[in-house]
mmCIF file of N, CA and C in Angstrom:
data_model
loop_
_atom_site.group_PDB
_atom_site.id
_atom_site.type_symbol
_atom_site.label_atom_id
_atom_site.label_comp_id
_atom_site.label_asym_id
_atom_site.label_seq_id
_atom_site.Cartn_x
_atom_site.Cartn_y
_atom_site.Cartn_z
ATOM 1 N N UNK A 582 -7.538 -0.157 28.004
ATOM 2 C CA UNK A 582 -8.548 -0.723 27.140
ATOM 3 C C UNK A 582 -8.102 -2.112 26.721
ATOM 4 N N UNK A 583 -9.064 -2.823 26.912
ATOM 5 C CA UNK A 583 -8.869 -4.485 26.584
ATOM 6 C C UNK A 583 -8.855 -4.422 24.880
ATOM 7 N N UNK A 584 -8.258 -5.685 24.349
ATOM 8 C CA UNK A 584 -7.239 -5.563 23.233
ATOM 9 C C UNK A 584 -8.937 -6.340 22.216
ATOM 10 N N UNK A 585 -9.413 -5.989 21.137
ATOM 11 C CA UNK A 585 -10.495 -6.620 20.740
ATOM 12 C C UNK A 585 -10.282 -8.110 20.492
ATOM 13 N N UNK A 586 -10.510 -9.152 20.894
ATOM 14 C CA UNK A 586 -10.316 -10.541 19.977
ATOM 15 C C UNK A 586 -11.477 -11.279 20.229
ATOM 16 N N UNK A 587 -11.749 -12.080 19.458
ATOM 17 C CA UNK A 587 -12.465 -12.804 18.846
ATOM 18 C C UNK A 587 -12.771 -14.352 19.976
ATOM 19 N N UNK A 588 -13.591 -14.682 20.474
ATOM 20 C CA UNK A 588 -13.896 -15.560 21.299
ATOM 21 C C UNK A 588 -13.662 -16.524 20.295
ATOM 22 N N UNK A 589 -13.072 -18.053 20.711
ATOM 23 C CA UNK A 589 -13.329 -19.043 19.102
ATOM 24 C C UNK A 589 -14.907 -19.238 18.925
ATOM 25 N N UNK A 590 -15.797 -19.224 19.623
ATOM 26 C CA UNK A 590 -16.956 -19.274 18.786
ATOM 27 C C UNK A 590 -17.177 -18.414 18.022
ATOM 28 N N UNK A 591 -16.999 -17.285 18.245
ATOM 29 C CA UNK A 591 -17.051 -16.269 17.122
ATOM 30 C C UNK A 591 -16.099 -15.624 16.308
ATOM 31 N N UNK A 592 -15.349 -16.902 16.055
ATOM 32 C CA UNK A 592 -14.126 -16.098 14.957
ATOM 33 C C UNK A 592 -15.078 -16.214 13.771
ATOM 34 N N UNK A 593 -13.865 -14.748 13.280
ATOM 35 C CA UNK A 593 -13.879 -13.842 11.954
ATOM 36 C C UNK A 593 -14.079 -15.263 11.172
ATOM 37 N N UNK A 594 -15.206 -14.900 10.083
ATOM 38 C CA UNK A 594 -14.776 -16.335 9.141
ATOM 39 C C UNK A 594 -14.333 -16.009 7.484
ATOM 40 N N UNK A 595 -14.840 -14.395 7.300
ATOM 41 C CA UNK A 595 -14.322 -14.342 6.370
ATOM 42 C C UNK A 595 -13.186 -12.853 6.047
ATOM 43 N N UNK A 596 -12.702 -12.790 5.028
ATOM 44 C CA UNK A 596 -11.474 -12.274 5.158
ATOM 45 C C UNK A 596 -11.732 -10.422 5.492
ATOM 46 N N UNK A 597 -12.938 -10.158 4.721
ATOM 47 C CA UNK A 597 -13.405 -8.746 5.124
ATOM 48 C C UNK A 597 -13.744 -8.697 7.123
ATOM 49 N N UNK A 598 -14.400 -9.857 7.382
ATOM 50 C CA UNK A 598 -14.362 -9.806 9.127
ATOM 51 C C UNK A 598 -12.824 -9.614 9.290
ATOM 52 N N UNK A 599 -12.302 -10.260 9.202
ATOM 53 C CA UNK A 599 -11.063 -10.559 9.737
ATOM 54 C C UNK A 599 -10.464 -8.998 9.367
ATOM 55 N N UNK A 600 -10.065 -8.068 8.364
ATOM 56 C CA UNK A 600 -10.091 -7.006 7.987
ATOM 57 C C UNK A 600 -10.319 -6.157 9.260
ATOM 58 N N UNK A 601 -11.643 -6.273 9.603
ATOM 59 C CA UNK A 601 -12.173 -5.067 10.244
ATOM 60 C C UNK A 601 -11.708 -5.286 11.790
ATOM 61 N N UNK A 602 -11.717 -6.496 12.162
ATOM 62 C CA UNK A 602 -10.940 -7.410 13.572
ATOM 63 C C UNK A 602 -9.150 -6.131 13.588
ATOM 64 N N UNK A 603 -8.924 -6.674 12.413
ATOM 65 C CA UNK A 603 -7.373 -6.310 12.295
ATOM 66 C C UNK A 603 -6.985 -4.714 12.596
ATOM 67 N N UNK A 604 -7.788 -4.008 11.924
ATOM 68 C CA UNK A 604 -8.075 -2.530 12.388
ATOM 69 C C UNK A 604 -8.288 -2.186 13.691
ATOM 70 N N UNK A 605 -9.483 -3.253 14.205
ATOM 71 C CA UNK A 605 -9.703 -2.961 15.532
ATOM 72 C C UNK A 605 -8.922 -2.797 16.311
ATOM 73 N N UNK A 606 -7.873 -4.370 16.022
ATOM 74 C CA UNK A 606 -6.859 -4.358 17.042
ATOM 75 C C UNK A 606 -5.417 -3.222 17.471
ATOM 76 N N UNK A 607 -6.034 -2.376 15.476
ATOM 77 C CA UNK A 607 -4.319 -1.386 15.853
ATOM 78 C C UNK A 607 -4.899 -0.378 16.150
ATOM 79 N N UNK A 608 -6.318 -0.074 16.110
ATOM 80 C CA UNK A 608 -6.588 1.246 17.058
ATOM 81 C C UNK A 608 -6.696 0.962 18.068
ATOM 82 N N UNK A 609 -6.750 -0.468 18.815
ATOM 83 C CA UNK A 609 -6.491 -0.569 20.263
ATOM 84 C C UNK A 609 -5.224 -0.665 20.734
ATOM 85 N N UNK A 610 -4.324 -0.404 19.761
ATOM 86 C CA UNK A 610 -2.898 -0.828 20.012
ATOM 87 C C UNK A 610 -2.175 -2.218 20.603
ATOM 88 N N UNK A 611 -2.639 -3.135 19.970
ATOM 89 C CA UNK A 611 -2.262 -4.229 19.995
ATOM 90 C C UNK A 611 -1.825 -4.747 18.350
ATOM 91 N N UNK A 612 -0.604 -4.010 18.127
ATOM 92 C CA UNK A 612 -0.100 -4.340 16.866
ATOM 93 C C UNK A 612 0.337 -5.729 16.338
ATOM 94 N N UNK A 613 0.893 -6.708 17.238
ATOM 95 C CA UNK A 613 1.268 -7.637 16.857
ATOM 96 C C UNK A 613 -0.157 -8.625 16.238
ATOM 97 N N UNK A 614 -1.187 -8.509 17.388
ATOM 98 C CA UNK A 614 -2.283 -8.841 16.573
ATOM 99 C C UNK A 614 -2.784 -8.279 15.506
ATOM 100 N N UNK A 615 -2.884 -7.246 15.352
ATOM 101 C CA UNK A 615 -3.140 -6.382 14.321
ATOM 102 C C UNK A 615 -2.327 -6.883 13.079
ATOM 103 N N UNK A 616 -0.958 -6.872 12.826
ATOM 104 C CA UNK A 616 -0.261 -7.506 11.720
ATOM 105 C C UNK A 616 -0.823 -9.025 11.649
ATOM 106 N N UNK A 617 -0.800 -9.896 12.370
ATOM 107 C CA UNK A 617 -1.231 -10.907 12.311
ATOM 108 C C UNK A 617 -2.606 -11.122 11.642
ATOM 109 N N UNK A 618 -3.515 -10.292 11.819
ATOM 110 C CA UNK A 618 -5.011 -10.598 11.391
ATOM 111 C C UNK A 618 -4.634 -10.123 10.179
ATOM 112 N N UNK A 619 -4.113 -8.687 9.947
ATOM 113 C CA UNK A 619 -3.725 -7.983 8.230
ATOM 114 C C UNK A 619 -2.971 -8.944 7.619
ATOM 115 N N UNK A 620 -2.715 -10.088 7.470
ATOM 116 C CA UNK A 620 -1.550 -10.956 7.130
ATOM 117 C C UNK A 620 -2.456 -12.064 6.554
ATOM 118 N N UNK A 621 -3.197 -12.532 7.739
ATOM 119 C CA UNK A 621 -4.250 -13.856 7.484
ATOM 120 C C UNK A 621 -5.415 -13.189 6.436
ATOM 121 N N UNK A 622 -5.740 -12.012 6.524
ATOM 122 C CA UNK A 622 -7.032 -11.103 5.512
ATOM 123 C C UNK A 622 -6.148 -11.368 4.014
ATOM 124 N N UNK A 623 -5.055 -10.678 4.209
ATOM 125 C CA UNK A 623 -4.673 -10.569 2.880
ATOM 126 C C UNK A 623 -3.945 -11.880 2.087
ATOM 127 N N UNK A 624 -3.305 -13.186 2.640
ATOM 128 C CA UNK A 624 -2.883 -14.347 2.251
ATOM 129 C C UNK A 624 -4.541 -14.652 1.758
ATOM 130 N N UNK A 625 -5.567 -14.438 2.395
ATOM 131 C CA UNK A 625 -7.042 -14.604 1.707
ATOM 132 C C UNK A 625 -7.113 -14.370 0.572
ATOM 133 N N UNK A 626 -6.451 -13.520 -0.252
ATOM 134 C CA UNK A 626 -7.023 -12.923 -0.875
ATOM 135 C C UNK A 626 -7.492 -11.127 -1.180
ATOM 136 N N UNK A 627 -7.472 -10.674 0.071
ATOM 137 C CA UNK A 627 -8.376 -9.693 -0.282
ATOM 138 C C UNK A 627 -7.292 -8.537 -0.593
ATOM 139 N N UNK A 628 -7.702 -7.731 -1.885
ATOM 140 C CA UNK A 628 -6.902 -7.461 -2.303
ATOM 141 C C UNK A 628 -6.409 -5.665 -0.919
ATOM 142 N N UNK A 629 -7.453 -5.088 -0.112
ATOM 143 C CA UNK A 629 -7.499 -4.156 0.731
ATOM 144 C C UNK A 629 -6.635 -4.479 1.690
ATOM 145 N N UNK A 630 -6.615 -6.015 2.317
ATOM 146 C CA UNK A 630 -5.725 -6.276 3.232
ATOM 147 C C UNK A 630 -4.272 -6.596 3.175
ATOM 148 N N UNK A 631 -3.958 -6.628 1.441
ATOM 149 C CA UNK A 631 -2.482 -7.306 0.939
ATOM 150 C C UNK A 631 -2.048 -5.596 1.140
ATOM 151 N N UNK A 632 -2.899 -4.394 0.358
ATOM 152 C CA UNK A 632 -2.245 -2.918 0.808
ATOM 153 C C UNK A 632 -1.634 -2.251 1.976
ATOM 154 N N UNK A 633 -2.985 -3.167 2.734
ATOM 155 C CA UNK A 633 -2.670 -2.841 4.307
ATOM 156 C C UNK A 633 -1.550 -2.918 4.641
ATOM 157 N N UNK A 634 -1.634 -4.484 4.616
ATOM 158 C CA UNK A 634 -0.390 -5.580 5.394
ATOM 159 C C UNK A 634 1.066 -4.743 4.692
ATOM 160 N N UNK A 635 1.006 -4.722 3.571
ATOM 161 C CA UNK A 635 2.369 -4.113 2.848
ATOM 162 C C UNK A 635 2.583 -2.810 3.528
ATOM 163 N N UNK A 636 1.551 -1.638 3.782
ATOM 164 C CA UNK A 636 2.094 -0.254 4.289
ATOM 165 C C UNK A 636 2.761 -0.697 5.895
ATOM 166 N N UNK A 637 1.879 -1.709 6.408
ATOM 167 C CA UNK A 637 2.520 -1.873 7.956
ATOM 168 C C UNK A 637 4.276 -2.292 7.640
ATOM 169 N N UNK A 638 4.524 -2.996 6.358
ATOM 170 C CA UNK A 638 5.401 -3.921 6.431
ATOM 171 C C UNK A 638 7.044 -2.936 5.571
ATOM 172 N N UNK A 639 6.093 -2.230 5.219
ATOM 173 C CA UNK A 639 6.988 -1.199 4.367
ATOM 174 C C UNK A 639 7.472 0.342 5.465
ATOM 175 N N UNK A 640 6.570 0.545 6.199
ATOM 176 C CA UNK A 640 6.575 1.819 7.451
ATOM 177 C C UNK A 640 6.735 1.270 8.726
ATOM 178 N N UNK A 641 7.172 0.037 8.857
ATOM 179 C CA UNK A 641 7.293 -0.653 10.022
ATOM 180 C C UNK A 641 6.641 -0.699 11.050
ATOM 181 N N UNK A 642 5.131 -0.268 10.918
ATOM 182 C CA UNK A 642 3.988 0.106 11.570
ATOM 183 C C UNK A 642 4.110 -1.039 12.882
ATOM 184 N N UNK A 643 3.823 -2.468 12.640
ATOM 185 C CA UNK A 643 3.857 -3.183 13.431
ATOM 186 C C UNK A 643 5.288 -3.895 13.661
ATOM 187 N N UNK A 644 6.236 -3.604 12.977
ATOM 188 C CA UNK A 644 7.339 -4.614 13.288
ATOM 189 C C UNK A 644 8.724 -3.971 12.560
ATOM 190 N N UNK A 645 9.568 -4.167 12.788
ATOM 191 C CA UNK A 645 10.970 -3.672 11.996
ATOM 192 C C UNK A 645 10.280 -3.230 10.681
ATOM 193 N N UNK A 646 10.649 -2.317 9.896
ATOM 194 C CA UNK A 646 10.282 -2.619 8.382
ATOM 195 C C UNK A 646 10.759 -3.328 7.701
ATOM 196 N N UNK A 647 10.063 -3.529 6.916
ATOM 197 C CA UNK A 647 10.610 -4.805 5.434
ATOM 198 C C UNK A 647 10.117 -4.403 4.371
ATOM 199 N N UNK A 648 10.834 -3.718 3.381
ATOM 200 C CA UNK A 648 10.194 -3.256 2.547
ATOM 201 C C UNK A 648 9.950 -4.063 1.230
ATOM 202 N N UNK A 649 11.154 -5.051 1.039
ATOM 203 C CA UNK A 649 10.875 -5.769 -0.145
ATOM 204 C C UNK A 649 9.722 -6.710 0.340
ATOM 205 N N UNK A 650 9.608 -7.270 1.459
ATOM 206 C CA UNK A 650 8.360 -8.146 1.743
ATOM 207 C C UNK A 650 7.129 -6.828 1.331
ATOM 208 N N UNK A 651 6.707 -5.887 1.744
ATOM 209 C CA UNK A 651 5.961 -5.065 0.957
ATOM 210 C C UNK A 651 5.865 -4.630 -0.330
ATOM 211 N N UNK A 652 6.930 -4.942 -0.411
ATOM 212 C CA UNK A 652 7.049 -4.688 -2.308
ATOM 213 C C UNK A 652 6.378 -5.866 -2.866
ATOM 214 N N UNK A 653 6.411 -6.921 -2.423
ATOM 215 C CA UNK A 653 6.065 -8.331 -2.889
ATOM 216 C C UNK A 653 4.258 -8.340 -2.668
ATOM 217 N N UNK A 654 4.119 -7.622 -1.644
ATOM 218 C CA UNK A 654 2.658 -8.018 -1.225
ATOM 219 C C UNK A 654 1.738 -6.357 -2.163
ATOM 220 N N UNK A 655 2.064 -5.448 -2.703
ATOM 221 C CA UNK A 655 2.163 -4.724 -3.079
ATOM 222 C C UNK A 655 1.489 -4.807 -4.550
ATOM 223 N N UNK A 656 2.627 -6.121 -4.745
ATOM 224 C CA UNK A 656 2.609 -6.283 -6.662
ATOM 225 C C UNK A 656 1.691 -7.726 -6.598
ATOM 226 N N UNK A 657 1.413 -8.062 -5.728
ATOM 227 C CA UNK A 657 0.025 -9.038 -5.785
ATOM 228 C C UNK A 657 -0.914 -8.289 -5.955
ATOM 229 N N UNK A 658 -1.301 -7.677 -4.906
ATOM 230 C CA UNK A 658 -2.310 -6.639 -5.337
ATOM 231 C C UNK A 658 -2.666 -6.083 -6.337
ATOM 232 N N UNK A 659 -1.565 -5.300 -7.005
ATOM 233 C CA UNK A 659 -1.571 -5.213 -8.266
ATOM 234 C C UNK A 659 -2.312 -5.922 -9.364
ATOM 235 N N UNK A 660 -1.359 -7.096 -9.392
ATOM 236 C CA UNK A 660 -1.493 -8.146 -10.122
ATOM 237 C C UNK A 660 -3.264 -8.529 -10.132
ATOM 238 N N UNK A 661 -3.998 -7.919 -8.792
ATOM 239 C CA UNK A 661 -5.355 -8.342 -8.422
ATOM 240 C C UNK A 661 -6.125 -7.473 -9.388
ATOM 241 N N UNK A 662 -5.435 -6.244 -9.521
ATOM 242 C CA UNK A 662 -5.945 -5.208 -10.430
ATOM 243 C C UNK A 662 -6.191 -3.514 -9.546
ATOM 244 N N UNK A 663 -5.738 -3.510 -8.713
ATOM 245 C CA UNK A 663 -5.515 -2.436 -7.564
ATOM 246 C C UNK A 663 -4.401 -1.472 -8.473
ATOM 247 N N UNK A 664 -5.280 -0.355 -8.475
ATOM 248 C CA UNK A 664 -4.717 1.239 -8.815
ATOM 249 C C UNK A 664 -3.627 1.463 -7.693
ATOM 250 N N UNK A 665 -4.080 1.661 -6.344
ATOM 251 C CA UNK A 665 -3.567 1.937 -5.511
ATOM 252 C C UNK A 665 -2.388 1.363 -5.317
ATOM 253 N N UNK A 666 -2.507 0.138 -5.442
ATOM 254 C CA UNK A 666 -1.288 -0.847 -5.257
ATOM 255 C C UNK A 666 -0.331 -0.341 -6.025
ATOM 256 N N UNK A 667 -0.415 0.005 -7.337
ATOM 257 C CA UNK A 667 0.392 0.221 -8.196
ATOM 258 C C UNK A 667 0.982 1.726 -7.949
ATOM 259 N N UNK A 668 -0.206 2.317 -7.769
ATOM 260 C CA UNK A 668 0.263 3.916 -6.877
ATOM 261 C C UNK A 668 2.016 4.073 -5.763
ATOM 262 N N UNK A 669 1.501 3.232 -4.731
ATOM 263 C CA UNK A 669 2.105 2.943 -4.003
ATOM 264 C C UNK A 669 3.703 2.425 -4.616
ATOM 265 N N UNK A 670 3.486 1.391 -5.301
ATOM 266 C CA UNK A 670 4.937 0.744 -6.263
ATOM 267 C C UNK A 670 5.731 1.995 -7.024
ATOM 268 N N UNK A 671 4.646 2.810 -7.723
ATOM 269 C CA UNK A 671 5.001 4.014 -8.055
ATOM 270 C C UNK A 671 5.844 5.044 -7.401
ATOM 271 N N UNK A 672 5.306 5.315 -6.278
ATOM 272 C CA UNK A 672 5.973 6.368 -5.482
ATOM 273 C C UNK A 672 7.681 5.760 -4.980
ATOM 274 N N UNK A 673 7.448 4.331 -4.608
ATOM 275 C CA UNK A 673 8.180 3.790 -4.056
ATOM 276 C C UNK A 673 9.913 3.406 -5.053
ATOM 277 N N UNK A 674 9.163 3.381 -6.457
ATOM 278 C CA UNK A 674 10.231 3.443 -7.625
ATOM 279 C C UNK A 674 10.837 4.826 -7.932
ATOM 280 N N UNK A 675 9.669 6.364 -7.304
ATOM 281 C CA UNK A 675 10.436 7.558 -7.344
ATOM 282 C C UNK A 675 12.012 7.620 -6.820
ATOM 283 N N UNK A 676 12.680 6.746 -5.573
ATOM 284 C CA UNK A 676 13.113 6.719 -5.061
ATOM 285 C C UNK A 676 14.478 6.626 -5.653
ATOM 286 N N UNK A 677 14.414 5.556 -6.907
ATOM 287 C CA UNK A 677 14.846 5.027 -7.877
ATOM 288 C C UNK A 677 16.199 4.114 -6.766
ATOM 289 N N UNK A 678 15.541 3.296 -6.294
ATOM 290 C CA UNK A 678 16.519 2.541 -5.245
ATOM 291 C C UNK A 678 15.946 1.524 -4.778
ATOM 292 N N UNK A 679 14.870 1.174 -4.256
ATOM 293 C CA UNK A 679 14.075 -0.905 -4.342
ATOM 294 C C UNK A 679 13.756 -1.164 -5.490
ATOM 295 N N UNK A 680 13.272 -0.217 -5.986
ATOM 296 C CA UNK A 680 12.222 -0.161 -7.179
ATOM 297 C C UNK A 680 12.648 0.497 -8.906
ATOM 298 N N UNK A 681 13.149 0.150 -10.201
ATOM 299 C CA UNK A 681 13.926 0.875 -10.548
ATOM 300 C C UNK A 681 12.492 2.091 -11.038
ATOM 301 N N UNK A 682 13.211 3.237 -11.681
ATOM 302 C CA UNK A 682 12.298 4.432 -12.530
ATOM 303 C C UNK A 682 12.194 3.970 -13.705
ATOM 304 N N UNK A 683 11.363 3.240 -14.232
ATOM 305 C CA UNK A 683 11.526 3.006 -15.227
ATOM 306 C C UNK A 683 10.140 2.893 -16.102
ATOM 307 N N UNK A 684 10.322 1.751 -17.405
ATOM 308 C CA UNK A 684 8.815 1.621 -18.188
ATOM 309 C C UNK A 684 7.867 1.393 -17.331
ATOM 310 N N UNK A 685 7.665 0.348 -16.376
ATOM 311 C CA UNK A 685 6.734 0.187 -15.545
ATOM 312 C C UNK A 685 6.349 0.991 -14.526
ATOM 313 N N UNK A 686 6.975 1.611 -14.060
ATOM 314 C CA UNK A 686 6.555 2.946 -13.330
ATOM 315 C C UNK A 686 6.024 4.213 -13.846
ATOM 316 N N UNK A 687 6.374 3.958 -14.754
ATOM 317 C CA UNK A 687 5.760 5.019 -15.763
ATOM 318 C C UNK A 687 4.110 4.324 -16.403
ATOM 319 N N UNK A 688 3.951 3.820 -16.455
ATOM 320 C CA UNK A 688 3.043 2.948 -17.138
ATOM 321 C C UNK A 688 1.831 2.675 -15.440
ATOM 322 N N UNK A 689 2.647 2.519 -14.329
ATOM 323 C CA UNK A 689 1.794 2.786 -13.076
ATOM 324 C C UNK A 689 1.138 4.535 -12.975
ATOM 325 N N UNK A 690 2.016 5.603 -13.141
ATOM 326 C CA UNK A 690 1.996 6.505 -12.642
ATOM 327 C C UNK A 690 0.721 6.883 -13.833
ATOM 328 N N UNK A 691 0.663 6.580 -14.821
ATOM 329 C CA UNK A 691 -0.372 7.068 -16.148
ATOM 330 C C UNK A 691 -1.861 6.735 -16.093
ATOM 331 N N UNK A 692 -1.259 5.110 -15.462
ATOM 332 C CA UNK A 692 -2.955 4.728 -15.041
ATOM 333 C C UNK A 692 -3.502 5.536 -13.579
ATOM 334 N N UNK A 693 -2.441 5.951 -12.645
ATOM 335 C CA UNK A 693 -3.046 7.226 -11.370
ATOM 336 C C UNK A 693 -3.474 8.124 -12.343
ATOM 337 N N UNK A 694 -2.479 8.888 -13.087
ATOM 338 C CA UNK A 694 -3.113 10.150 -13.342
ATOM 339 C C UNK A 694 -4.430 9.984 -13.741
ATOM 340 N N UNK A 695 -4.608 8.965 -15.191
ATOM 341 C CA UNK A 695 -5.798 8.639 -15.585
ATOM 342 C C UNK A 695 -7.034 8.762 -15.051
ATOM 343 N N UNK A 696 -6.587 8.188 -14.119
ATOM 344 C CA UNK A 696 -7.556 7.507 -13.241
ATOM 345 C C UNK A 696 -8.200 9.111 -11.838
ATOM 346 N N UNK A 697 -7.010 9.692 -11.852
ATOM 347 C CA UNK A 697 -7.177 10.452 -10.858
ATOM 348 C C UNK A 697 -7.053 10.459 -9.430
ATOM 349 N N UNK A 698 -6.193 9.194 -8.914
ATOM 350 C CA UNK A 698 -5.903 8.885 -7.945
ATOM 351 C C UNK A 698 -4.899 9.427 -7.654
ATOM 352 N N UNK A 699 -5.456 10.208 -5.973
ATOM 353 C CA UNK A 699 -4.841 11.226 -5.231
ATOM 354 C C UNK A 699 -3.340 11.135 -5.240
ATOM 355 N N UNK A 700 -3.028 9.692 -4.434
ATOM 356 C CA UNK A 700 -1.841 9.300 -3.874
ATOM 357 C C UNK A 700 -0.886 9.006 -5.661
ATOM 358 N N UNK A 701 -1.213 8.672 -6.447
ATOM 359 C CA UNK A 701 -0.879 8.855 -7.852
ATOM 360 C C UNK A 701 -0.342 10.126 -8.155
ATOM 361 N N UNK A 702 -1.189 10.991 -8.192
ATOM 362 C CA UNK A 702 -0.887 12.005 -8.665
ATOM 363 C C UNK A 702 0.418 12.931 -7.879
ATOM 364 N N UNK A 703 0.270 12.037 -6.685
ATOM 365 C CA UNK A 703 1.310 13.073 -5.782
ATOM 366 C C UNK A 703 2.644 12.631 -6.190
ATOM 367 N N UNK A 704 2.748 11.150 -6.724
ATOM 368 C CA UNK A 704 3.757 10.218 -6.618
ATOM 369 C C UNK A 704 4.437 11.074 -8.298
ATOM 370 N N UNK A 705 3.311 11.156 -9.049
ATOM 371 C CA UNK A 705 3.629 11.296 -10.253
ATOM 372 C C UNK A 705 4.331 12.822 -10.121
ATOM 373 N N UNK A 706 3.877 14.163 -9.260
ATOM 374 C CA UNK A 706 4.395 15.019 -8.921
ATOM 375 C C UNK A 706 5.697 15.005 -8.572
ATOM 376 N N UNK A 707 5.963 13.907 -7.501
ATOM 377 C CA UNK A 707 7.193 13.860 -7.406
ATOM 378 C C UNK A 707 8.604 13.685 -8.304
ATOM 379 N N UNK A 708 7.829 12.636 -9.134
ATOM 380 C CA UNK A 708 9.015 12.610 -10.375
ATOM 381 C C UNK A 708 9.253 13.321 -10.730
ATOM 382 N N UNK A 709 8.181 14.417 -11.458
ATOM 383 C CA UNK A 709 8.384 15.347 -12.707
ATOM 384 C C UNK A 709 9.136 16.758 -11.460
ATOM 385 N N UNK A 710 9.302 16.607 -10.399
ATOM 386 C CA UNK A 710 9.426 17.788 -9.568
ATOM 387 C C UNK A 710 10.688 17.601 -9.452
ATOM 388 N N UNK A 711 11.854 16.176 -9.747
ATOM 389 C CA UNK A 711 13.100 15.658 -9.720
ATOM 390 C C UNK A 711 13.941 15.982 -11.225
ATOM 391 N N UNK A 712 12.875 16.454 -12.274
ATOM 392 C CA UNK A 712 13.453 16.945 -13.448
ATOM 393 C C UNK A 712 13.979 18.250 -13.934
ATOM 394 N N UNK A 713 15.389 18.340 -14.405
ATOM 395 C CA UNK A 713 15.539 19.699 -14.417
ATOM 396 C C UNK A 713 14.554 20.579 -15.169
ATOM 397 N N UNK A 714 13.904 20.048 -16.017
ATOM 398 C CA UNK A 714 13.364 20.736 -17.021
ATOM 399 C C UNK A 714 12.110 21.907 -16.372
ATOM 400 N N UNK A 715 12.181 22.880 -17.095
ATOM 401 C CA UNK A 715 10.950 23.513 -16.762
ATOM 402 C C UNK A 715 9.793 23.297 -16.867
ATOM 403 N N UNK A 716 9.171 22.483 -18.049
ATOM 404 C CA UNK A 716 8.225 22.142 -18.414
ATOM 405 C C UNK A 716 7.945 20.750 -17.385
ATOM 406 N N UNK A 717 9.042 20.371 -16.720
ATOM 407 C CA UNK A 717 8.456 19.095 -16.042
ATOM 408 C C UNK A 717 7.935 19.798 -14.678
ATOM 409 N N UNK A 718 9.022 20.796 -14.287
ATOM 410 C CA UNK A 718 8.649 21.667 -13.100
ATOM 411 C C UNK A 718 7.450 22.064 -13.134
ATOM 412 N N UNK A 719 6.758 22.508 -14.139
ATOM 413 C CA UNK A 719 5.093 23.106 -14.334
ATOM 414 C C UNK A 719 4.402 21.480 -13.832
ATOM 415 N N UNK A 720 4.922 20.843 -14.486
ATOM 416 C CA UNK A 720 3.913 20.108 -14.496
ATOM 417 C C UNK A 720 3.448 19.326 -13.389
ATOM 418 N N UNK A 721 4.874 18.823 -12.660
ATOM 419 C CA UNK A 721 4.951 19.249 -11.115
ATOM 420 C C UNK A 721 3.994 20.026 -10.003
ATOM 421 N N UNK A 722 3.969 21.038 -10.317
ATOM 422 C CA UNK A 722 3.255 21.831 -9.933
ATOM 423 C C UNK A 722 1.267 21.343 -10.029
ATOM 424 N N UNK A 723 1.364 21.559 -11.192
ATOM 425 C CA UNK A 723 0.389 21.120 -11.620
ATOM 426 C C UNK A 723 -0.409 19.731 -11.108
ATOM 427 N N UNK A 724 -0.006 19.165 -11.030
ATOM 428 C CA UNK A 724 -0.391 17.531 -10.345
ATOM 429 C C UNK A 724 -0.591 18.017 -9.101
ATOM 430 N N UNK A 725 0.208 18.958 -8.403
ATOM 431 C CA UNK A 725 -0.193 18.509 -7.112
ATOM 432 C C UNK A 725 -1.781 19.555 -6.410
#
C-alpha cells in the first residue's frame, strides 16, 4: 500500500488536516512521516496533536523513545487546558521517577477523577493500589 501524502497543491493547510494526514500515514505505516506531520499539527498549536506527538515520543511509537521530550509536549497541552494531558503526566508521576508524586500530581489525578476521565481514574487507581493502607486498597479497587 502506497504511503498517503499530500500532492503540494493540495497540502494540509490547517493543523486539524494535517492531524488527520498524520494518522493516515501511521495506519499506512509510514511512521517517520507520521511523526513528522504529528510534530508540525502540534508545534500548531493543536492541543490533540501535542498528546499525540508526546505518546509516539514517550512509547517510542515512531522513533527511539524520549520521554522527557514527551513530558515537555505533554505539559503544553496541559498548560492548553487538556484533562488528558494532565492524565497522562499523572500516570507517568505514578512511577515516581521522570515525574515526582507529588502536590501536582495529586491535584492532576483530582481533576480525572472529577471529571471522570477513564485513563485518570486508572492512573489514580494505580497510586492508591501502591499504598499499604487498606482503605487506599478499597479505594483502588474502586476506581478501577
Amino acid at each position: 500500500m502506497l504511503a498517503p501524502s499530500a500532492p503540494p497543491s493540495s497540502r494540509p493547510q490547517s493543523a486539524a488536516e494535517i492531524l488527520r494526514l498524520a494518522r493516515e500515514c501511521l495506519d499506512a505505516g509510514t511512521a517517520a512521516r507520521a511523526s513528522s506531520l504529528y510534530r508540525e499539527a502540534a508545534e500548531s498549536g493543536l492541543v490533540e496533536a501535542q498528546i499525540e506527538f508526546a505518546r509516539l515520543l514517550l512509547f517510542g511509537i515512531t522513533t527511539t523513545p524520549e520521554p522527557l521530550q514527551a513530558i515537555q509536549w505533554l505539559l503544553r497541552a496541559e498548560s492548553a487546558g487538556s484533562v488528558e494531558a494532565g492524565c497522562l503526566l499523572a500516570q507517568i508521576a505514578a512511577g515516581n521517577t521522570l515525574l515526582p508524586l507529588d502536590a501536582d500530581a495529586d491535584a492532576r489525578l483530582l481533576r480525572a477523577v472529577e471529571q471522570r476521565v477513564p485513563i485518570g481514574l486508572r492512573a489514580a487507581a494505580l497510586v492508591f493500589a501502591r499504598k499499604p493502607e487498606a482503605a487506599a486498597q478499597k479505594l483502588a479497587t474502586q476506581l478501577l
